[in-house]
Coordinates of C-alpha atoms in Angstrom, one line a residue:
X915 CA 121.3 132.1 80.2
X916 CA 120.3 130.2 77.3
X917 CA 123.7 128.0 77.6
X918 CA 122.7 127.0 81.0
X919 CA 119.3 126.2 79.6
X920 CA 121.0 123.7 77.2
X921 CA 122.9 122.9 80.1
X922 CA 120.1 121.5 81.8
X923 CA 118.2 120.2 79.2
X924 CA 120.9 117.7 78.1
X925 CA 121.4 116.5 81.5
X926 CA 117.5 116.0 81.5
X927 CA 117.9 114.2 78.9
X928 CA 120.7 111.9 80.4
X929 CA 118.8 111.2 83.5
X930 CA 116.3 110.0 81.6
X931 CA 118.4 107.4 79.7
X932 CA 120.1 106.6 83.0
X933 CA 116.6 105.2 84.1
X934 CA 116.6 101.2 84.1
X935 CA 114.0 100.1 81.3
X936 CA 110.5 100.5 82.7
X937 CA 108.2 97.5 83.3
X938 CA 104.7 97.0 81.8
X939 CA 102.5 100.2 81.9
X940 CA 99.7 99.6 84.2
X941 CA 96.7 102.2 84.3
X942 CA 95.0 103.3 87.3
X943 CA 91.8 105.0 85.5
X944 CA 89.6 102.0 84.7
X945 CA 87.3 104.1 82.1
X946 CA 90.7 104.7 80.0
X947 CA 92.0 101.5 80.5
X948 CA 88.6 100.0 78.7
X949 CA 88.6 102.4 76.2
X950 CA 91.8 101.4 75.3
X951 CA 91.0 97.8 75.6
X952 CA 88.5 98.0 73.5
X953 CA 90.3 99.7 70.7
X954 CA 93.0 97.8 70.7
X955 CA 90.9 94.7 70.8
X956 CA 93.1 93.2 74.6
X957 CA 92.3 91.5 77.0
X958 CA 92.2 93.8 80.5
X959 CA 93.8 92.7 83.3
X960 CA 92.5 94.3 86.5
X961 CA 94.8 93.7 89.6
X962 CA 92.9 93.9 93.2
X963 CA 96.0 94.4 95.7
X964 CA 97.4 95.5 98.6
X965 CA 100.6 96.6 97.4
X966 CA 102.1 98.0 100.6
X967 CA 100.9 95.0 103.4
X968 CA 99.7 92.1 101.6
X969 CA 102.3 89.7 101.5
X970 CA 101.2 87.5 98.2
X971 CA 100.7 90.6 96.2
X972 CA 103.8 91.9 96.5
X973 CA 105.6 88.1 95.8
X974 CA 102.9 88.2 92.2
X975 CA 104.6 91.6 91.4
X976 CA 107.8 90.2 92.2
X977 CA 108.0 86.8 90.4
X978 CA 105.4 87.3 87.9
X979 CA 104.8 91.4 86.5
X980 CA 108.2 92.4 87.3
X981 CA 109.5 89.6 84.9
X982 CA 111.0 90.2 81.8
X983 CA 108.5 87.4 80.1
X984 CA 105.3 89.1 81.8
X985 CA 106.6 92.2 80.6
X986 CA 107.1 91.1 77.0
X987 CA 103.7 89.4 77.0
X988 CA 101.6 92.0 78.4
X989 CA 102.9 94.6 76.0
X990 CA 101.7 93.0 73.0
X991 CA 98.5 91.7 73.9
X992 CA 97.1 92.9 77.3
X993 CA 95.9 96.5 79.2
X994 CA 97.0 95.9 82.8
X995 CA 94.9 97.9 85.5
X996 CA 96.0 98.6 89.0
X997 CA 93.2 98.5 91.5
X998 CA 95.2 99.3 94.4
X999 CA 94.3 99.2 98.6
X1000 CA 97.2 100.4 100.2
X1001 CA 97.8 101.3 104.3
X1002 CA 100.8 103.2 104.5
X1003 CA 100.2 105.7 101.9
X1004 CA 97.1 107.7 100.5
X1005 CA 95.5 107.9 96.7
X1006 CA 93.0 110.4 95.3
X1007 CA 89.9 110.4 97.1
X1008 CA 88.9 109.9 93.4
X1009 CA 91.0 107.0 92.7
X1010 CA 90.1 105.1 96.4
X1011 CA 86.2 106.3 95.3
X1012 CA 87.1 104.2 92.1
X1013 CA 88.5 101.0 93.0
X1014 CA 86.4 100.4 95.6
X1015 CA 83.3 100.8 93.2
X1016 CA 84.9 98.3 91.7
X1017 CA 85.7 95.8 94.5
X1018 CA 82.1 96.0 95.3
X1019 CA 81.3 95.5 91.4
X1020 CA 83.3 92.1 91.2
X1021 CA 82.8 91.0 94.5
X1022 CA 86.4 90.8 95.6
X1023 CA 87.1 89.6 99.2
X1024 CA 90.6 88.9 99.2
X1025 CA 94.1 89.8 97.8
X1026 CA 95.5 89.5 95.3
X1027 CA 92.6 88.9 92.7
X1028 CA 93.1 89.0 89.1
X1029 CA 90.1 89.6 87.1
X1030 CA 90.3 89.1 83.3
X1031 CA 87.9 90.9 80.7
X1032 CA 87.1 90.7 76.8
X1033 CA 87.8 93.7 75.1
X1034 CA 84.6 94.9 75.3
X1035 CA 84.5 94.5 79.1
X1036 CA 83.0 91.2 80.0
X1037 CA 84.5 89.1 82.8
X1038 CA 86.1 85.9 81.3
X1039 CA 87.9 84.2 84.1
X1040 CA 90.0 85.3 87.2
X1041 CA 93.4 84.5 88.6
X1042 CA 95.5 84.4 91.8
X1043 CA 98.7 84.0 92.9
X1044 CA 100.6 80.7 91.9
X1045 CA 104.1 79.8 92.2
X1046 CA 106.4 79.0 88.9
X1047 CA 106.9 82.6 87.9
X1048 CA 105.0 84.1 84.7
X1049 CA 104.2 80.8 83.0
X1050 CA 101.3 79.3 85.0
X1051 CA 99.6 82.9 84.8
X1052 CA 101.0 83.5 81.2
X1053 CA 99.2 79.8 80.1
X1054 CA 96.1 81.3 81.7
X1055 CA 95.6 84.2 79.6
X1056 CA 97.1 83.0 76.8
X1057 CA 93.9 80.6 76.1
X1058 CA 91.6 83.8 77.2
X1059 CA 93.1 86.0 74.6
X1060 CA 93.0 83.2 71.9
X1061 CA 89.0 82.6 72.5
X1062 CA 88.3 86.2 73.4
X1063 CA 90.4 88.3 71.8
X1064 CA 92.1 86.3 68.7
X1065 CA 92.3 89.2 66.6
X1066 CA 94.5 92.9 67.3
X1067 CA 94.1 95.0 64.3
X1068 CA 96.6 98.6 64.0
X1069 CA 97.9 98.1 67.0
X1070 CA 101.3 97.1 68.9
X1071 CA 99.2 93.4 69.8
X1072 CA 98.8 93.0 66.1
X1073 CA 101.9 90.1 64.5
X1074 CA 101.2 91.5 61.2
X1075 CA 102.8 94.9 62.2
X1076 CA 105.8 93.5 62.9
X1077 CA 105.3 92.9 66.8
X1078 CA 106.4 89.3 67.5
X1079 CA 104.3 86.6 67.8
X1080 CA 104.6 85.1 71.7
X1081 CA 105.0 81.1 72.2
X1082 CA 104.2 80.1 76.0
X1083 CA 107.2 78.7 77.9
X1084 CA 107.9 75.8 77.6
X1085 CA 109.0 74.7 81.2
X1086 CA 107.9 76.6 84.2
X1087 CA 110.0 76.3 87.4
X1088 CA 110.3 73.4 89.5
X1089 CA 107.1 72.5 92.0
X1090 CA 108.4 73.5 95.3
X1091 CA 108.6 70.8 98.1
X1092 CA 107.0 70.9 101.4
X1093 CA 107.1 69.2 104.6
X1094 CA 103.2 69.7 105.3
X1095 CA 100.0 70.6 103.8
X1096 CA 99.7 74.9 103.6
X1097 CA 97.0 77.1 103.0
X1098 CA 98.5 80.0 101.7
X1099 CA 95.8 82.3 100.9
X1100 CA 92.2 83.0 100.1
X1101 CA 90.9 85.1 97.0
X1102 CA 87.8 85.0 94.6
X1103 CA 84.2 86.0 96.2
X1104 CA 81.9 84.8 98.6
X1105 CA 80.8 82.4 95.9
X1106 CA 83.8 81.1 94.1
X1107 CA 86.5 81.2 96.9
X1108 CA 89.8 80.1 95.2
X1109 CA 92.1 78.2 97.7
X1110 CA 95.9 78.2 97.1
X1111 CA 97.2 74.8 98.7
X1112 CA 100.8 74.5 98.5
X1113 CA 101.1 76.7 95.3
X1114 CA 98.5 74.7 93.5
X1115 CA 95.1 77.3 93.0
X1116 CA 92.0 75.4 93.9
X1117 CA 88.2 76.1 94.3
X1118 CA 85.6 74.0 96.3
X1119 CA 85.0 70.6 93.8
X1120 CA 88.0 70.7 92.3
X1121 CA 91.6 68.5 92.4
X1122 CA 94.5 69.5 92.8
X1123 CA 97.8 67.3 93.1
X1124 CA 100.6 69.0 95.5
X1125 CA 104.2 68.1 96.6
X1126 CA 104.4 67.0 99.7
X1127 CA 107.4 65.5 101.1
X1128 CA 108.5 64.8 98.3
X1129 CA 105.7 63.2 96.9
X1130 CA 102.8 64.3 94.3
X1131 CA 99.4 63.9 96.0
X1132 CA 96.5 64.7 95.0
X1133 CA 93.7 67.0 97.6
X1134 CA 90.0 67.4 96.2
X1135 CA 88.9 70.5 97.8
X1136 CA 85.2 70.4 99.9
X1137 CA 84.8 73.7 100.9
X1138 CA 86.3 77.3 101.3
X1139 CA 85.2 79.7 103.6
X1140 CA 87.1 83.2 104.4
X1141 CA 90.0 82.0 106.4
X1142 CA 89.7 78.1 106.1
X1143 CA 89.9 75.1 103.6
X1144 CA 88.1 72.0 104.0
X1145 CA 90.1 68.8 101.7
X1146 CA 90.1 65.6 101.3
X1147 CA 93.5 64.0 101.0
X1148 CA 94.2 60.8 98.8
X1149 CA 93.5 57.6 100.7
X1150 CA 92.5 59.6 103.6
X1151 CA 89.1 58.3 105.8
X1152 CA 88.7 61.9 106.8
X1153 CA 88.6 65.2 105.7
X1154 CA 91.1 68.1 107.3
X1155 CA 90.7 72.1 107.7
X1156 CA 93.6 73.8 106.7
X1157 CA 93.8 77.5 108.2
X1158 CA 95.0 80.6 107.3
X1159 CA 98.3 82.0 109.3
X1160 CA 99.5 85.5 110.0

């Protein structure tokens, strides 16, 4: 009996090293996930998404947290938060209880939204889906953590206990082409929508230049509403609405 035992245990044991390497940890209790924040001195990241239906979250965990330089990143300097919405399966009625407390808190209206707090639990900016890969995001937070959160002391974020220091990428991928002025999706709240306009992330007064047919232009942005985009295109009389599609 007890050789079977051992048996068992070593193959346990095997599984386990069998697994692939695991990605970033992300936390689903937001009252741990500040604690830790804040003694760890990170940024938290809190990720508002539909991971089962919406189509942009699942490409941000594809091309940007299941990437080896996300990964690398976020173990070092961030504490990542799932705040998930899903349709096909079921979480603790204490978990949906949860994060929808906390859509209502930060306002959230669309997916995916990123919202980004100080170690001690202040919001400091907020993030979407953007094309490129972990760079443009990565660039983003980078500048949050060195106004915000400069400083890890006695733990795995800190370089002076031999965790390495991060340098931002140099390059990030190719702007994508297109034959025609997108909207590709809608996050942010009712007062700061955040358009994303041919991969570039926009809110209402801002610029933006694009690719479009193989051409940089640049699109000020007039207006967003829930599904729509009002712009004004570079030597363009009049302004377009750009719509959301299923």
């Amino acid at each position: 009996m007890t050789r079977i035992k051992k048996i068992l245990g070593w193959l346990a044991v095997a599984s386990l090293l069998l697994l692939p390497a695991k990605a970033s940890d992300w936390m689903s209790d937001f009252k741990a996930a500040s604690a830790q924040a804040a003694r760890e001195n990170k940024l938290m990241v809190l990720d508002f998404t539909g991971s089962d239906w919406c189509g942009w979250c699942i490409k941000l965990k594809k091309e940007v947290f299941d990437q080896p330089g996300f990964n690398d990143y976020a173990k070092h300097y961030l504490v990542l938060v799932e705040l998930d919405f899903p349709r096909r399966k079921a979480l603790p009625s204490a978990l949906t209880q949860q994060n929808e407390a906390l859509a209502e808190k930060y306002g959230i209206r669309g997916f995916p939204t990123l919202v980004i707090l100080d170690p001690q639990g202040k919001e400091v900016g907020r993030a979407g889906y953007q094309e490129g890969g972990p760079p443009p995001l990565l660039k983003t937070l980078e500048q949050l953590r060195l106004k915000h959160a400069p400083k890890t002391g006695g733990q795995p974020g800190n370089a002076a206990s031999g965790s390495p220091n991060w340098t931002p990428p140099a390059k990030a991928a190719p702007a994508r082409d297109y034959s025609e002025l997108k909207l590709q999706g809608i996050s942010g709240t009712p007062a700061k929508r955040i358009a994303m306009i041919n991969g570039a992330s926009l809110s209402a007064g801002e610029d933006a230049r694009v690719q479009l047919k193989g051409k940089s232009v640049r699109i000020h942005c007039l207006e967003v509403a829930a599904t729509q985009a009002k712009i004004q295109v570079d030597n363009e009389e009049t302004s377009r609405t750009l719509s959301l599609t299923p």
